Amino acid sequence: MSDTAAAIEQLVTDAYAVISGPAGAERDWAAMRALYWPEARMTALRPTGSESCTIDEYIAGKRAFLTDNGFGETALVNRVEVYGDIGHAWSSYDGAWTEADGTTGATRGINSFQVRRDQTGRCRIHSLLWLVETPACPLPADMETRR
């Protein structure tokens, strides 16, 4: 694995870690912002349409949910490709949280991380596009199991 591919693997790991934590634990939003380019976009594709936001809009909209319910998300399988100063990580994920009534919620899907390397050689996320798994759109078999 190249140094850049390894850096992208770590960036993906860090992106999952920064939004994950137990209920009541404030996330390190400065650390999250540092993983992304300032103009980065985050876009969720849903059966009802898409929702796109900046990093600050994501934090404003998800802060209470992530902190109040606890939330953990980890990679199942990452596929990383690099060409020059751009990279891509196709990352299946598994996530869970606790609802106010104590029941557990769960999610899986695929995150598509587009990554750019800056002049100093540091990789940051340029954009993130994700799709939650549904019965009509299950994870591909080779992206289901943590390796």
PDB file of C-alpha atoms in Angstrom:
ATOM      1  CA  MET A   1       0.000   0.000   0.000  1.00  0.00           C
ATOM      2  CA  SER A   2       1.373   3.428  -0.927  1.00  0.00           C
ATOM      3  CA  ASP A   3       1.932   6.133   1.691  1.00  0.00           C
ATOM      4  CA  THR A   4      -0.967   8.114   0.212  1.00  0.00           C
ATOM      5  CA  ALA A   5      -3.307   5.117   0.289  1.00  0.00           C
ATOM      6  CA  ALA A   6      -2.313   4.489   3.905  1.00  0.00           C
ATOM      7  CA  ALA A   7      -2.977   8.155   4.718  1.00  0.00           C
ATOM      8  CA  ILE A   8      -6.435   7.878   3.141  1.00  0.00           C
ATOM      9  CA  GLU A   9      -7.154   4.688   5.141  1.00  0.00           C
ATOM     10  CA  GLN A  10      -6.262   6.616   8.308  1.00  0.00           C
ATOM     11  CA  LEU A  11      -8.363   9.587   7.228  1.00  0.00           C
ATOM     12  CA  VAL A  12     -11.395   7.321   6.799  1.00  0.00           C
ATOM     13  CA  THR A  13     -10.765   5.734  10.211  1.00  0.00           C
ATOM     14  CA  ASP A  14     -10.505   9.199  11.759  1.00  0.00           C
ATOM     15  CA  ALA A  15     -13.712  10.367  10.034  1.00  0.00           C
ATOM     16  CA  TYR A  16     -15.639   7.495  11.616  1.00  0.00           C
ATOM     17  CA  ALA A  17     -13.984   7.979  15.006  1.00  0.00           C
ATOM     18  CA  VAL A  18     -14.686  11.711  15.247  1.00  0.00           C
ATOM     19  CA  ILE A  19     -18.470  11.259  14.992  1.00  0.00           C
ATOM     20  CA  SER A  20     -18.524   8.203  17.261  1.00  0.00           C
ATOM     21  CA  GLY A  21     -18.894   8.189  21.021  1.00  0.00           C
ATOM     22  CA  PRO A  22     -21.151   7.340  23.933  1.00  0.00           C
ATOM     23  CA  ALA A  23     -24.293   9.242  24.846  1.00  0.00           C
ATOM     24  CA  GLY A  24     -23.473  12.483  26.624  1.00  0.00           C
ATOM     25  CA  ALA A  25     -19.991  12.806  25.099  1.00  0.00           C
ATOM     26  CA  GLU A  26     -19.463  15.949  23.039  1.00  0.00           C
ATOM     27  CA  ARG A  27     -17.567  15.246  19.833  1.00  0.00           C
ATOM     28  CA  ASP A  28     -14.341  17.018  18.889  1.00  0.00           C
ATOM     29  CA  TRP A  29     -15.790  19.253  16.197  1.00  0.00           C
ATOM     30  CA  ALA A  30     -12.498  21.050  15.597  1.00  0.00           C
ATOM     31  CA  ALA A  31     -10.899  17.693  14.841  1.00  0.00           C
ATOM     32  CA  MET A  32     -13.745  16.906  12.456  1.00  0.00           C
ATOM     33  CA  ARG A  33     -13.319  20.212  10.628  1.00  0.00           C
ATOM     34  CA  ALA A  34      -9.583  19.506  10.300  1.00  0.00           C
ATOM     35  CA  LEU A  35     -10.294  16.288   8.374  1.00  0.00           C
ATOM     36  CA  TYR A  36     -12.201  18.145   5.647  1.00  0.00           C
ATOM     37  CA  TRP A  37     -11.352  20.886   3.189  1.00  0.00           C
ATOM     38  CA  PRO A  38     -13.137  24.124   4.204  1.00  0.00           C
ATOM     39  CA  GLU A  39     -15.424  23.960   1.137  1.00  0.00           C
ATOM     40  CA  ALA A  40     -16.203  20.236   1.552  1.00  0.00           C
ATOM     41  CA  ARG A  41     -19.730  18.937   1.069  1.00  0.00           C
ATOM     42  CA  MET A  42     -21.444  15.992   2.726  1.00  0.00           C
ATOM     43  CA  THR A  43     -24.330  14.454   0.790  1.00  0.00           C
ATOM     44  CA  ALA A  44     -26.748  11.725   1.846  1.00  0.00           C
ATOM     45  CA  LEU A  45     -28.733   9.937  -0.843  1.00  0.00           C
ATOM     46  CA  ARG A  46     -32.113   8.754   0.414  1.00  0.00           C
ATOM     47  CA  PRO A  47     -35.098   7.045  -1.199  1.00  0.00           C
ATOM     48  CA  THR A  48     -36.910  10.389  -0.894  1.00  0.00           C
ATOM     49  CA  GLY A  49     -34.087  12.453  -2.430  1.00  0.00           C
ATOM     50  CA  SER A  50     -30.758  13.860  -1.376  1.00  0.00           C
ATOM     51  CA  GLU A  51     -29.597  16.105   1.435  1.00  0.00           C
ATOM     52  CA  SER A  52     -26.349  18.046   1.085  1.00  0.00           C
ATOM     53  CA  CYS A  53     -24.570  20.263   3.583  1.00  0.00           C
ATOM     54  CA  THR A  54     -21.298  21.847   4.594  1.00  0.00           C
ATOM     55  CA  ILE A  55     -19.337  20.508   7.551  1.00  0.00           C
ATOM     56  CA  ASP A  56     -20.683  23.273   9.814  1.00  0.00           C
ATOM     57  CA  GLU A  57     -24.252  22.565   8.676  1.00  0.00           C
ATOM     58  CA  TYR A  58     -23.722  18.860   9.409  1.00  0.00           C
ATOM     59  CA  ILE A  59     -22.429  19.648  12.901  1.00  0.00           C
ATOM     60  CA  ALA A  60     -25.345  22.005  13.597  1.00  0.00           C
ATOM     61  CA  GLY A  61     -27.885  19.464  12.364  1.00  0.00           C
ATOM     62  CA  LYS A  62     -26.405  16.273  13.877  1.00  0.00           C
ATOM     63  CA  ARG A  63     -24.744  17.497  17.091  1.00  0.00           C
ATOM     64  CA  ALA A  64     -27.734  16.845  19.370  1.00  0.00           C
ATOM     65  CA  PHE A  65     -28.477  13.412  17.873  1.00  0.00           C
ATOM     66  CA  LEU A  66     -24.866  12.213  18.065  1.00  0.00           C
ATOM     67  CA  THR A  67     -24.376  13.519  21.599  1.00  0.00           C
ATOM     68  CA  ASP A  68     -27.783  12.670  23.073  1.00  0.00           C
ATOM     69  CA  ASN A  69     -28.110   9.167  21.624  1.00  0.00           C
ATOM     70  CA  GLY A  70     -24.543   8.085  21.409  1.00  0.00           C
ATOM     71  CA  PHE A  71     -23.476   6.911  18.002  1.00  0.00           C
ATOM     72  CA  GLY A  72     -20.771   4.649  16.724  1.00  0.00           C
ATOM     73  CA  GLU A  73     -19.776   4.010  13.149  1.00  0.00           C
ATOM     74  CA  THR A  74     -16.903   1.902  11.836  1.00  0.00           C
ATOM     75  CA  ALA A  75     -15.652   0.741   8.482  1.00  0.00           C
ATOM     76  CA  LEU A  76     -16.405  -2.793   7.363  1.00  0.00           C
ATOM     77  CA  VAL A  77     -14.366  -2.766   4.137  1.00  0.00           C
ATOM     78  CA  ASN A  78     -12.387   0.053   2.512  1.00  0.00           C
ATOM     79  CA  ARG A  79     -11.290   0.160  -1.121  1.00  0.00           C
ATOM     80  CA  VAL A  80      -8.780   2.941  -1.729  1.00  0.00           C
ATOM     81  CA  GLU A  81      -7.519   4.219  -5.063  1.00  0.00           C
ATOM     82  CA  VAL A  82      -5.036   7.031  -5.678  1.00  0.00           C
ATOM     83  CA  TYR A  83      -4.117   9.001  -8.749  1.00  0.00           C
ATOM     84  CA  GLY A  84      -1.703  11.894  -8.266  1.00  0.00           C
ATOM     85  CA  ASP A  85      -3.152  14.268  -5.694  1.00  0.00           C
ATOM     86  CA  ILE A  86      -6.630  12.745  -5.660  1.00  0.00           C
ATOM     87  CA  GLY A  87      -7.888   9.659  -3.939  1.00  0.00           C
ATOM     88  CA  HIS A  88     -11.078   7.800  -3.355  1.00  0.00           C
ATOM     89  CA  ALA A  89     -12.180   5.505  -0.564  1.00  0.00           C
ATOM     90  CA  TRP A  90     -15.231   3.328  -1.121  1.00  0.00           C
ATOM     91  CA  SER A  91     -16.074   2.375   2.454  1.00  0.00           C
ATOM     92  CA  SER A  92     -18.871   0.151   3.708  1.00  0.00           C
ATOM     93  CA  TYR A  93     -19.871   0.952   7.270  1.00  0.00           C
ATOM     94  CA  ASP A  94     -21.803  -0.325  10.237  1.00  0.00           C
ATOM     95  CA  GLY A  95     -23.333   2.034  12.795  1.00  0.00           C
ATOM     96  CA  ALA A  96     -25.502   1.967  15.894  1.00  0.00           C
ATOM     97  CA  TRP A  97     -27.090   4.319  18.427  1.00  0.00           C
ATOM     98  CA  THR A  98     -29.466   4.203  21.395  1.00  0.00           C
ATOM     99  CA  GLU A  99     -32.891   5.809  21.146  1.00  0.00           C
ATOM    100  CA  ALA A 100     -34.411   7.757  24.055  1.00  0.00           C
ATOM    101  CA  ASP A 101     -36.565   4.722  24.929  1.00  0.00           C
ATOM    102  CA  GLY A 102     -33.467   2.524  25.232  1.00  0.00           C
ATOM    103  CA  THR A 103     -33.917   0.627  21.983  1.00  0.00           C
ATOM    104  CA  THR A 104     -30.966   0.320  19.654  1.00  0.00           C
ATOM    105  CA  GLY A 105     -30.952   1.698  16.136  1.00  0.00           C
ATOM    106  CA  ALA A 106     -28.641   0.357  13.469  1.00  0.00           C
ATOM    107  CA  THR A 107     -27.474   1.360  10.027  1.00  0.00           C
ATOM    108  CA  ARG A 108     -25.182   0.113   7.301  1.00  0.00           C
ATOM    109  CA  GLY A 109     -24.295   1.502   3.929  1.00  0.00           C
ATOM    110  CA  ILE A 110     -21.495   2.804   1.778  1.00  0.00           C
ATOM    111  CA  ASN A 111     -19.592   6.061   2.121  1.00  0.00           C
ATOM    112  CA  SER A 112     -17.772   7.435  -0.901  1.00  0.00           C
ATOM    113  CA  PHE A 113     -14.916   9.674   0.293  1.00  0.00           C
ATOM    114  CA  GLN A 114     -13.276  11.900  -2.324  1.00  0.00           C
ATOM    115  CA  VAL A 115      -9.893  13.043  -1.049  1.00  0.00           C
ATOM    116  CA  ARG A 116      -7.405  15.738  -2.133  1.00  0.00           C
ATOM    117  CA  ARG A 117      -3.778  16.075  -1.126  1.00  0.00           C
ATOM    118  CA  ASP A 118      -2.625  19.650  -0.466  1.00  0.00           C
ATOM    119  CA  GLN A 119       0.732  21.295  -1.233  1.00  0.00           C
ATOM    120  CA  THR A 120       2.199  19.996   2.043  1.00  0.00           C
ATOM    121  CA  GLY A 121       1.249  16.401   1.199  1.00  0.00           C
ATOM    122  CA  ARG A 122      -1.624  16.234   3.703  1.00  0.00           C
ATOM    123  CA  CYS A 123      -4.796  14.463   2.581  1.00  0.00           C
ATOM    124  CA  ARG A 124      -8.208  15.855   3.511  1.00  0.00           C
ATOM    125  CA  ILE A 125     -11.749  14.958   2.534  1.00  0.00           C
ATOM    126  CA  HIS A 126     -13.028  17.021  -0.385  1.00  0.00           C
ATOM    127  CA  SER A 127     -16.512  15.491  -0.336  1.00  0.00           C
ATOM    128  CA  LEU A 128     -18.454  12.656   1.206  1.00  0.00           C
ATOM    129  CA  LEU A 129     -21.398  10.956  -0.475  1.00  0.00           C
ATOM    130  CA  TRP A 130     -23.283   8.144   1.241  1.00  0.00           C
ATOM    131  CA  LEU A 131     -26.136   5.747   0.715  1.00  0.00           C
ATOM    132  CA  VAL A 132     -27.782   3.781   3.529  1.00  0.00           C
ATOM    133  CA  GLU A 133     -28.406   0.106   2.879  1.00  0.00           C
ATOM    134  CA  THR A 134     -32.036  -0.848   2.220  1.00  0.00           C
ATOM    135  CA  PRO A 135     -33.712  -4.150   1.313  1.00  0.00           C
ATOM    136  CA  ALA A 136     -33.822  -2.926  -2.285  1.00  0.00           C
ATOM    137  CA  CYS A 137     -30.142  -1.907  -2.174  1.00  0.00           C
ATOM    138  CA  PRO A 138     -28.181  -4.332   0.041  1.00  0.00           C
ATOM    139  CA  LEU A 139     -24.425  -4.084   0.525  1.00  0.00           C
ATOM    140  CA  PRO A 140     -22.459  -6.024  -2.082  1.00  0.00           C
ATOM    141  CA  ALA A 141     -21.311  -9.366  -0.627  1.00  0.00           C
ATOM    142  CA  ASP A 142     -17.638  -8.374  -0.792  1.00  0.00           C
ATOM    143  CA  MET A 143     -18.339  -5.184   1.221  1.00  0.00           C
ATOM    144  CA  GLU A 144     -20.316  -6.796   4.075  1.00  0.00           C
ATOM    145  CA  THR A 145     -17.716  -8.318   6.345  1.00  0.00           C
ATOM    146  CA  ARG A 146     -15.065  -6.517   8.365  1.00  0.00           C
ATOM    147  CA  ARG A 147     -11.652  -7.688   7.228  1.00  0.00           C
TER     148      ARG A 147
END
